[in-house]
JSON list of C-alpha atoms in Angstrom, two decimals:
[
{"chain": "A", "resi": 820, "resn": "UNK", "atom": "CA", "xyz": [-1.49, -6.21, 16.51]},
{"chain": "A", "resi": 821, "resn": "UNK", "atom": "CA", "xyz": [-2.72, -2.75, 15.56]},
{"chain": "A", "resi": 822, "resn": "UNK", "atom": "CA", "xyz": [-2.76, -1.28, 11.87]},
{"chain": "A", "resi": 823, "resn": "UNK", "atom": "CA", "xyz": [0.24, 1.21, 12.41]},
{"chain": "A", "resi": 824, "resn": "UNK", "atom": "CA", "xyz": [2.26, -2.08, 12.72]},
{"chain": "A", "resi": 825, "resn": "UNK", "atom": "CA", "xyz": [0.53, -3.45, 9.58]},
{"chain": "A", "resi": 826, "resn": "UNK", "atom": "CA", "xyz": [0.59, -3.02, 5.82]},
{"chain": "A", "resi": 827, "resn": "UNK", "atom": "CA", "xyz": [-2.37, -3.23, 3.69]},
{"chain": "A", "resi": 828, "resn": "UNK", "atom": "CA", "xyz": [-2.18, -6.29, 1.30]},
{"chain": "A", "resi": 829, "resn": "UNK", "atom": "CA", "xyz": [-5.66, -5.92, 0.10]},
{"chain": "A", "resi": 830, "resn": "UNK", "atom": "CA", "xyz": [-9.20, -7.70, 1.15]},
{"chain": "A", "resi": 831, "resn": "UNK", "atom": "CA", "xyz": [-11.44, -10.41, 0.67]},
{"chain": "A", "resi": 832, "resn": "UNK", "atom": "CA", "xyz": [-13.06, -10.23, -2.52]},
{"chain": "A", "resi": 833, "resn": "UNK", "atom": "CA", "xyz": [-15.40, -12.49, -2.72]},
{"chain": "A", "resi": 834, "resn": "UNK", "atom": "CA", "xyz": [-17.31, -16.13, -1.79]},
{"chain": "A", "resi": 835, "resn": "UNK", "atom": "CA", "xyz": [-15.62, -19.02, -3.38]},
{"chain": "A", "resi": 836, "resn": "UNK", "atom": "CA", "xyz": [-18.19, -21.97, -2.07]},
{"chain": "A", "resi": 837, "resn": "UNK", "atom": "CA", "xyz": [-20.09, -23.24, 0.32]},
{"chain": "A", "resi": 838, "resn": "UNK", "atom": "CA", "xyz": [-17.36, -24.96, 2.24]},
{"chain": "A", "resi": 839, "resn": "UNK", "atom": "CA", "xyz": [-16.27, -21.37, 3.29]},
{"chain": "A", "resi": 840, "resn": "UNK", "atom": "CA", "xyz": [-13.55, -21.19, 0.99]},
{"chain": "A", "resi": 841, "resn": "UNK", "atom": "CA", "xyz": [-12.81, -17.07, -0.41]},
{"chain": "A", "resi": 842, "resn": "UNK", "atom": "CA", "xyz": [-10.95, -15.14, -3.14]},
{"chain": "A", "resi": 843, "resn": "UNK", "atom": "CA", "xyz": [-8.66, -12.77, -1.63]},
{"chain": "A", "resi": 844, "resn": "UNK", "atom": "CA", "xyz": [-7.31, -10.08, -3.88]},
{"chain": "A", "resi": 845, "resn": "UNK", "atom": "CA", "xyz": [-3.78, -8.70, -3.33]},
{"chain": "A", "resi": 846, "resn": "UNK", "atom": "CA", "xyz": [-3.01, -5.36, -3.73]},
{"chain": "A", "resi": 847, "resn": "UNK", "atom": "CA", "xyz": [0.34, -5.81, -4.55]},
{"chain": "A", "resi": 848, "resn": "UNK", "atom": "CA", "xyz": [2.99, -5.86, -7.23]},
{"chain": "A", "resi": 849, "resn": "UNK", "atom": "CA", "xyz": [3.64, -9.35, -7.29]},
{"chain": "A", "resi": 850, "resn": "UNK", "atom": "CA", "xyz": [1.08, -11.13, -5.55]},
{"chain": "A", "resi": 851, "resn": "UNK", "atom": "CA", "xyz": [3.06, -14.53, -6.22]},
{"chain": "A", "resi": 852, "resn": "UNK", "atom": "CA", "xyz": [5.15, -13.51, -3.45]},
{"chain": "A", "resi": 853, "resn": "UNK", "atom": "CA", "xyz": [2.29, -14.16, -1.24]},
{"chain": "A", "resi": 854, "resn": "UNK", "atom": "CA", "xyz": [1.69, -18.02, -2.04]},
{"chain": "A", "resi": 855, "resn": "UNK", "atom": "CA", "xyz": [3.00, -19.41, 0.73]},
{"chain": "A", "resi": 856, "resn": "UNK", "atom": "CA", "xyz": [1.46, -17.26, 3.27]},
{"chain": "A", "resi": 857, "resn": "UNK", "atom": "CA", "xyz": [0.57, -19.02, 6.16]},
{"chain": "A", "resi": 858, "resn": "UNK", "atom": "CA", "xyz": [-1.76, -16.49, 8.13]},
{"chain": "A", "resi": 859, "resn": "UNK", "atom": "CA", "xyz": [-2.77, -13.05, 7.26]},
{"chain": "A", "resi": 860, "resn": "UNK", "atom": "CA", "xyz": [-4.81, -10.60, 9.77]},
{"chain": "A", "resi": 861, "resn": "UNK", "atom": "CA", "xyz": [-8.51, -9.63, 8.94]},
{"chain": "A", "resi": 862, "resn": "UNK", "atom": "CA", "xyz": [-10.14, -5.88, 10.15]},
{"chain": "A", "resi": 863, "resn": "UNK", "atom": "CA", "xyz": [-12.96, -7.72, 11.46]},
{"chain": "A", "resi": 864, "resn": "UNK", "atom": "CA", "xyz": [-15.16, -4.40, 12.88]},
{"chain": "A", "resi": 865, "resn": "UNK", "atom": "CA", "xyz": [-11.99, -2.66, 13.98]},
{"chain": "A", "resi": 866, "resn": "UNK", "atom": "CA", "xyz": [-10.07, -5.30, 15.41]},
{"chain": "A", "resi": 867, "resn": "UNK", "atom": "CA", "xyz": [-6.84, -6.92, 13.45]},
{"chain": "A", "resi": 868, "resn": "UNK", "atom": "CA", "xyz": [-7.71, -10.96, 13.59]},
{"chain": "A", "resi": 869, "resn": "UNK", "atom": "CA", "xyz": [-5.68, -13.47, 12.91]},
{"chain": "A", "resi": 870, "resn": "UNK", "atom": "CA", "xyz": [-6.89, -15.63, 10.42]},
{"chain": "A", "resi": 871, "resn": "UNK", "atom": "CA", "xyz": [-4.63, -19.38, 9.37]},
{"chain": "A", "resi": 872, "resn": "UNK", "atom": "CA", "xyz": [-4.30, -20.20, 5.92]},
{"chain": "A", "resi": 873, "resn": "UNK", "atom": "CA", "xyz": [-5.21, -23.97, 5.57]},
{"chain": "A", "resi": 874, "resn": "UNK", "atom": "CA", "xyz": [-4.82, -24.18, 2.03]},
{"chain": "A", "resi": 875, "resn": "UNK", "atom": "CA", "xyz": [-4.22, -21.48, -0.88]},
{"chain": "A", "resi": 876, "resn": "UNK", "atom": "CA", "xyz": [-4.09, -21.68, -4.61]},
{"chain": "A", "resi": 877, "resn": "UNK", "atom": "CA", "xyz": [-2.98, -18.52, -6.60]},
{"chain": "A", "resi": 878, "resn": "UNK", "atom": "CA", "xyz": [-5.26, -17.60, -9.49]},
{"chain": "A", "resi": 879, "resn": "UNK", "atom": "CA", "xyz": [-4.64, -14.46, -12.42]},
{"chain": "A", "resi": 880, "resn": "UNK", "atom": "CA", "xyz": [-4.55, -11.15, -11.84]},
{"chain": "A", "resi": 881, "resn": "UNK", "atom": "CA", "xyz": [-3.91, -10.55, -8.30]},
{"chain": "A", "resi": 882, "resn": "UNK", "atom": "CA", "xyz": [-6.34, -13.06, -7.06]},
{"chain": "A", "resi": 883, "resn": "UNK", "atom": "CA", "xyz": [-6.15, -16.30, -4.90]},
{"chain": "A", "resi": 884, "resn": "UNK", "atom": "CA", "xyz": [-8.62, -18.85, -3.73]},
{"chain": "A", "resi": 885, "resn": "UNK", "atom": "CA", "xyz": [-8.20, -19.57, 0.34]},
{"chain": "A", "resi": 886, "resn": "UNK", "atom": "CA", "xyz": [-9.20, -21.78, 3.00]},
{"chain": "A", "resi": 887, "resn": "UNK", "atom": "CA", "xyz": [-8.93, -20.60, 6.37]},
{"chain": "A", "resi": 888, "resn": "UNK", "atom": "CA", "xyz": [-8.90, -22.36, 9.45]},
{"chain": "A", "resi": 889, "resn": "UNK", "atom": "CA", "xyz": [-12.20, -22.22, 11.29]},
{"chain": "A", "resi": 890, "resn": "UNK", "atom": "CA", "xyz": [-14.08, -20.75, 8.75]},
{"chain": "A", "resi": 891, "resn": "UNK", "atom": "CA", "xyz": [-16.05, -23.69, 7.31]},
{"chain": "A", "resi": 892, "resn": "UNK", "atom": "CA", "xyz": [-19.39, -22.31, 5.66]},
{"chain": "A", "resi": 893, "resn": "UNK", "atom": "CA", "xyz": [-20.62, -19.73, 3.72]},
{"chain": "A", "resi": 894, "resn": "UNK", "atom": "CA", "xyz": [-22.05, -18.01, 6.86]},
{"chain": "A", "resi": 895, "resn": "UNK", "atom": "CA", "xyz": [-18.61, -18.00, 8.20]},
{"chain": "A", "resi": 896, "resn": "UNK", "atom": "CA", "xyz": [-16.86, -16.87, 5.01]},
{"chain": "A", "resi": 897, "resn": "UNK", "atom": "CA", "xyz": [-19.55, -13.76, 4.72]},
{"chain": "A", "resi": 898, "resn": "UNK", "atom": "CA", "xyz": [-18.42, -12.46, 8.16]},
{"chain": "A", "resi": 899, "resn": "UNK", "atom": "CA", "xyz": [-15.18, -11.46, 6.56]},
{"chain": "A", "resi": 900, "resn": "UNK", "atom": "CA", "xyz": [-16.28, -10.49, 2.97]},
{"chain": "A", "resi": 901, "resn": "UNK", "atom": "CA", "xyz": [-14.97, -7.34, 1.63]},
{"chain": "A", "resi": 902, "resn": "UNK", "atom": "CA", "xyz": [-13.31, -7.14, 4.77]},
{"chain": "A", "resi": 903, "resn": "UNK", "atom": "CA", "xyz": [-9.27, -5.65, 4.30]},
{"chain": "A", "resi": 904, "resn": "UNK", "atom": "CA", "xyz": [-5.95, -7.99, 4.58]},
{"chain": "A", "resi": 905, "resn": "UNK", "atom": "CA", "xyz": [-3.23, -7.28, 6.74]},
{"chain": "A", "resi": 906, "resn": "UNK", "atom": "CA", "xyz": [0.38, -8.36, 7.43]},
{"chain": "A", "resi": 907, "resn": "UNK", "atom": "CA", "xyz": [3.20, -6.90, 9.88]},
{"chain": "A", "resi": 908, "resn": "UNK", "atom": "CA", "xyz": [5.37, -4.94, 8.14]},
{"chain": "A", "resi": 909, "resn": "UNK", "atom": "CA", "xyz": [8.55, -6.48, 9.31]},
{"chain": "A", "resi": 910, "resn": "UNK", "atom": "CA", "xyz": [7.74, -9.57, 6.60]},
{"chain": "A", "resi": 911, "resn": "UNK", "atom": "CA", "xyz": [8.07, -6.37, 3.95]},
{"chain": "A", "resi": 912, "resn": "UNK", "atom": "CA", "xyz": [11.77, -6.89, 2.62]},
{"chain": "A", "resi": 913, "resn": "UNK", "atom": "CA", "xyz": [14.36, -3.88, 2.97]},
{"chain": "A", "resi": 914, "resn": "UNK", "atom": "CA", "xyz": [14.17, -1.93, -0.44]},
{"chain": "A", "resi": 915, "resn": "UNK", "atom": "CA", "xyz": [17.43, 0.48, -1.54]},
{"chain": "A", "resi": 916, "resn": "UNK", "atom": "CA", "xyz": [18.25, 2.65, -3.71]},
{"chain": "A", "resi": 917, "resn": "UNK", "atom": "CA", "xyz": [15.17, 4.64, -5.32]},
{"chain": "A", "resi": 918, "resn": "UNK", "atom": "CA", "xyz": [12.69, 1.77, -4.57]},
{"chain": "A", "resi": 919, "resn": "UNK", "atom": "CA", "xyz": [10.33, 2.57, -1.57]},
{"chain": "A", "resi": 920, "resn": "UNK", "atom": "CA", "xyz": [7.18, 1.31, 0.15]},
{"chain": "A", "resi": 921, "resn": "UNK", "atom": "CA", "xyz": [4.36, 4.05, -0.04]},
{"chain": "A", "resi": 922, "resn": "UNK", "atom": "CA", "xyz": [4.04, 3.89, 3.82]},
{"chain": "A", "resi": 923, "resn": "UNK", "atom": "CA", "xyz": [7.60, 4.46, 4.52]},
{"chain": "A", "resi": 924, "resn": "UNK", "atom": "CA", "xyz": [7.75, 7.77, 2.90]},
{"chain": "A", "resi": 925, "resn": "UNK", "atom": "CA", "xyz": [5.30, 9.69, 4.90]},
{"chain": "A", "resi": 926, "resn": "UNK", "atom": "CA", "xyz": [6.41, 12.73, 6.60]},
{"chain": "A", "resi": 927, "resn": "UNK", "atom": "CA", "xyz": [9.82, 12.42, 4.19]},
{"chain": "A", "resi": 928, "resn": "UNK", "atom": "CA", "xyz": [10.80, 16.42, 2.95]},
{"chain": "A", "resi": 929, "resn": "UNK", "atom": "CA", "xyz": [10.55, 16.52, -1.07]},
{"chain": "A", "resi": 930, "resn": "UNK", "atom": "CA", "xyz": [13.25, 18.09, -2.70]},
{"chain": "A", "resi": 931, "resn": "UNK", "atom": "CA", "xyz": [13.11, 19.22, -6.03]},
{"chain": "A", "resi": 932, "resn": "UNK", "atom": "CA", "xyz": [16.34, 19.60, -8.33]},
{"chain": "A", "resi": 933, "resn": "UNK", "atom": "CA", "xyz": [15.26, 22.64, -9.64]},
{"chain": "A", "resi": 934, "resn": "UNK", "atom": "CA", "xyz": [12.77, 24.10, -7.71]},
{"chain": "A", "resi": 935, "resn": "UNK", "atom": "CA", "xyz": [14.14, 23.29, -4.02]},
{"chain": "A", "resi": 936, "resn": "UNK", "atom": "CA", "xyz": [12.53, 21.83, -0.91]},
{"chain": "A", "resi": 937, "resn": "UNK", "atom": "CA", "xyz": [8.56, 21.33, -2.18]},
{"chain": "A", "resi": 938, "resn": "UNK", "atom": "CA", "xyz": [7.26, 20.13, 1.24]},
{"chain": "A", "resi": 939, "resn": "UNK", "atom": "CA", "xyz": [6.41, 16.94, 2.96]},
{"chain": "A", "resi": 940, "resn": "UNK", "atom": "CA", "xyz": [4.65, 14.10, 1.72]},
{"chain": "A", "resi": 941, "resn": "UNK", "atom": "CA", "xyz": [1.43, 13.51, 2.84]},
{"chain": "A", "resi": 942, "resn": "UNK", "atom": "CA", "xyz": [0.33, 10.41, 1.71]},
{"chain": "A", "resi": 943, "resn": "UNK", "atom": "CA", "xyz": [0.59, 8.42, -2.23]},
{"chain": "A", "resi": 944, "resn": "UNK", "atom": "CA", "xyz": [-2.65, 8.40, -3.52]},
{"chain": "A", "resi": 945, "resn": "UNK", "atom": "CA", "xyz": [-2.91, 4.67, -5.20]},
{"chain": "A", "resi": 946, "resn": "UNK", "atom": "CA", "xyz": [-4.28, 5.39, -8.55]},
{"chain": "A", "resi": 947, "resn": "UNK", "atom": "CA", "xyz": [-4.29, 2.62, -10.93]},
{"chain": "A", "resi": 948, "resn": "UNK", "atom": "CA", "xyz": [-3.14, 4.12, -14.13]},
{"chain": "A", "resi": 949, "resn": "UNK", "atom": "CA", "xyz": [-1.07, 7.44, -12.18]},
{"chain": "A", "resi": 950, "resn": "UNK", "atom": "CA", "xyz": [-0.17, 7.04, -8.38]},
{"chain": "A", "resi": 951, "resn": "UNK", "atom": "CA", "xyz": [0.10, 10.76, -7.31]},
{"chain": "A", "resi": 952, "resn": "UNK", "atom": "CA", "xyz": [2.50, 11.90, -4.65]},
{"chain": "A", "resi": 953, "resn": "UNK", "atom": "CA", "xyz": [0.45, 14.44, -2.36]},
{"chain": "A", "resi": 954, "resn": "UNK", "atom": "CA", "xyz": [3.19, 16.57, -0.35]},
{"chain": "A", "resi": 955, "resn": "UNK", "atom": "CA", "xyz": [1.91, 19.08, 1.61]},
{"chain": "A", "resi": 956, "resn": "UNK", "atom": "CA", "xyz": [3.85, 22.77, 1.48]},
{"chain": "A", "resi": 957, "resn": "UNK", "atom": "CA", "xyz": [3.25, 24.79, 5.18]},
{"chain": "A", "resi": 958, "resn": "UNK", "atom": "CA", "xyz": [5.09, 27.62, 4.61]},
{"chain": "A", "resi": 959, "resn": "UNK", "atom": "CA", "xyz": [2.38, 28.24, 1.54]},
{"chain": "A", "resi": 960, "resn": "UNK", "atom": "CA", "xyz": [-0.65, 26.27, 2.82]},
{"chain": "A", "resi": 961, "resn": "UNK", "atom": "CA", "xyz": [-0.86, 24.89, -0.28]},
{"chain": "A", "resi": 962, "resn": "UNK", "atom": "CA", "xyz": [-0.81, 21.26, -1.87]},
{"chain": "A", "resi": 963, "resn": "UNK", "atom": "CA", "xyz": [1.46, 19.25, -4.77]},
{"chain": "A", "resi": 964, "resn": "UNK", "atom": "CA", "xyz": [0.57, 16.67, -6.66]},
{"chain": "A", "resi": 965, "resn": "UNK", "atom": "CA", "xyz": [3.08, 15.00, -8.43]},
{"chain": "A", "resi": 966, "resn": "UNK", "atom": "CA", "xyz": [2.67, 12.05, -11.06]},
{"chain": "A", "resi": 967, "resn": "UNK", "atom": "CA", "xyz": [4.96, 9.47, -9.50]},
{"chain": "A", "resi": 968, "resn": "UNK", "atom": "CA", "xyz": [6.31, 8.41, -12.99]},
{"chain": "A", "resi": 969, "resn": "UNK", "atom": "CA", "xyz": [9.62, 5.84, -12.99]},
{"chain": "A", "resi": 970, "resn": "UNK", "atom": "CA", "xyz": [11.52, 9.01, -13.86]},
{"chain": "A", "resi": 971, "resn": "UNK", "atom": "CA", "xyz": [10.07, 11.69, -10.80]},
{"chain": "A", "resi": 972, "resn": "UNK", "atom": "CA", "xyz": [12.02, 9.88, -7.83]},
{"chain": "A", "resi": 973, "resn": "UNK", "atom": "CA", "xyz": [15.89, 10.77, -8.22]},
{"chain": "A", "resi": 974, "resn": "UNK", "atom": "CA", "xyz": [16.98, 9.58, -4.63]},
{"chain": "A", "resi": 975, "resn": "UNK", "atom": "CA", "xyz": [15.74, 8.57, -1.85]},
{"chain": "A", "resi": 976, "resn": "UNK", "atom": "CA", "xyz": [17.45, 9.46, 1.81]},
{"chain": "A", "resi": 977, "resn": "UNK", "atom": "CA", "xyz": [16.23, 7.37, 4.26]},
{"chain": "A", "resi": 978, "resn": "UNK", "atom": "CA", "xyz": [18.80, 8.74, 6.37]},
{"chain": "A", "resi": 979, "resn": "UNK", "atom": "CA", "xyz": [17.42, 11.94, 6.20]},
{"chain": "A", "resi": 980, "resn": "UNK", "atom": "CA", "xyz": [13.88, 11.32, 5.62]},
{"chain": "A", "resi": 981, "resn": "UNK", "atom": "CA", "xyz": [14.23, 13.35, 2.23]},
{"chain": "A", "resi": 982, "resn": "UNK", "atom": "CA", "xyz": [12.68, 12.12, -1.37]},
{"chain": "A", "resi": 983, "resn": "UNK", "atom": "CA", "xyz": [14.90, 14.22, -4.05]},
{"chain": "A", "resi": 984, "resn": "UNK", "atom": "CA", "xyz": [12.54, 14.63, -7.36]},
{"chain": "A", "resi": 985, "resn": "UNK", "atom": "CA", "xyz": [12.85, 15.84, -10.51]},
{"chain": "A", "resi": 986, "resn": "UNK", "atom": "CA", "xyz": [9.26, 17.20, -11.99]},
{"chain": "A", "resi": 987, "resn": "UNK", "atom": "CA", "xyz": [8.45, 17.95, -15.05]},
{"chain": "A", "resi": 988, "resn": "UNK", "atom": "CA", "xyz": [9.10, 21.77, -16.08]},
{"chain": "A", "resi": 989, "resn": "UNK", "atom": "CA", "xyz": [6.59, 23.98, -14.07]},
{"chain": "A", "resi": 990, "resn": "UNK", "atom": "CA", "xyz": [4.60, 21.91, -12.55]},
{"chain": "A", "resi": 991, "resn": "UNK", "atom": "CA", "xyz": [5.47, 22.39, -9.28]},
{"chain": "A", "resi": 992, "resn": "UNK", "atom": "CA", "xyz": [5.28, 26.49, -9.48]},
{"chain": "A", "resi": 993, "resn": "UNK", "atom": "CA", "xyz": [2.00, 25.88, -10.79]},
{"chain": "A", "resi": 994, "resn": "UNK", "atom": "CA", "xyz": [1.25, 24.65, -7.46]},
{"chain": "A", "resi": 995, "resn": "UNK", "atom": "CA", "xyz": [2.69, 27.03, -5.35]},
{"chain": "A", "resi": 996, "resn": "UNK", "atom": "CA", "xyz": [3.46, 30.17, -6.76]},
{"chain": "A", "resi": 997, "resn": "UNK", "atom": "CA", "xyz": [-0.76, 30.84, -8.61]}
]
């Protein structure tokens, strides 16, 4: 398995006990959806491992307390501390409509209602508090960042590969036309 296959679902956070038990932390918007997971895949110094779930308990906030298979002491459990989680992405659900998985959008064109074709997206930079849409413009050599607020995304054309937007008055000529 290599990570181009793989989505990010977030790492190991910490040591639970002694028996090698860990809290993972996942990255995701409902990490309930993860309870019954029955083996995740560990960047262990470059190389996706599978790791078995042998028992898991969900805790608050993201977090879950894990037993894996094999991994039966601290000693063990510090190998992959702070190390990131990873799952194929074919156990990732379709999504329709506007709804869209970060990774999927890559290389999509942006198309603004007003302001026309913006570029192509780059990457989504994860902020907390205001995920930012980076889309790259070559014609101008220049960058966008665009607040992905619930109202920016209009349509999304997976046909296509396009992301239709709607930004906020100016913002995107602020970008490209200074």
């Amino acid at each position: 398995m290599n990570k181009a296959d793989c989505f990010n679902l977030g790492y190991v956070a910490k040591l639970h006990s002694y028996k090698g038990e860990v809290s993972l932390f996942f990255d995701a918007t409902d990490p309930e959806k993860y309870a019954n997971l029955d083996a995740v895949f560990i960047d262990v110094d470059g190389i996706l491992t599978p790791f078995f779930v042998e028992k898991i308990t969900m805790k608050d906030k993201g977090f879950a307390k894990v037993k894996f298979e094999g991994v039966d002491s601290e000693k063990d459990a510090r190998i992959i501390l702070k190390k990131e989680l990873f799952l194929p992405l074919q156990v990732l659900p379709e999504l329709t409509g506007k709804h869209f998985y970060d990774h999927e959008i890559i290389g999509f064109a942006v198309i603004d209602e007003v302001y026309g074709e913006v570029g192509e997206v780059v990457q989504v930079l994860d902020y907390k508090i205001n995920p930012l849409l980076q889309v790259q413009n070559t014609q101008l050599d220049k960058e966008v960042l665009l607040p992905l607020g619930n109202d920016l995304v209009q349509k999304v054309d997976r046909e296509k590969k396009e992301l239709h937007v709607k930004a906020t008055a100016g913002l995107i000529e602020m970008y490209l036309e200074s």
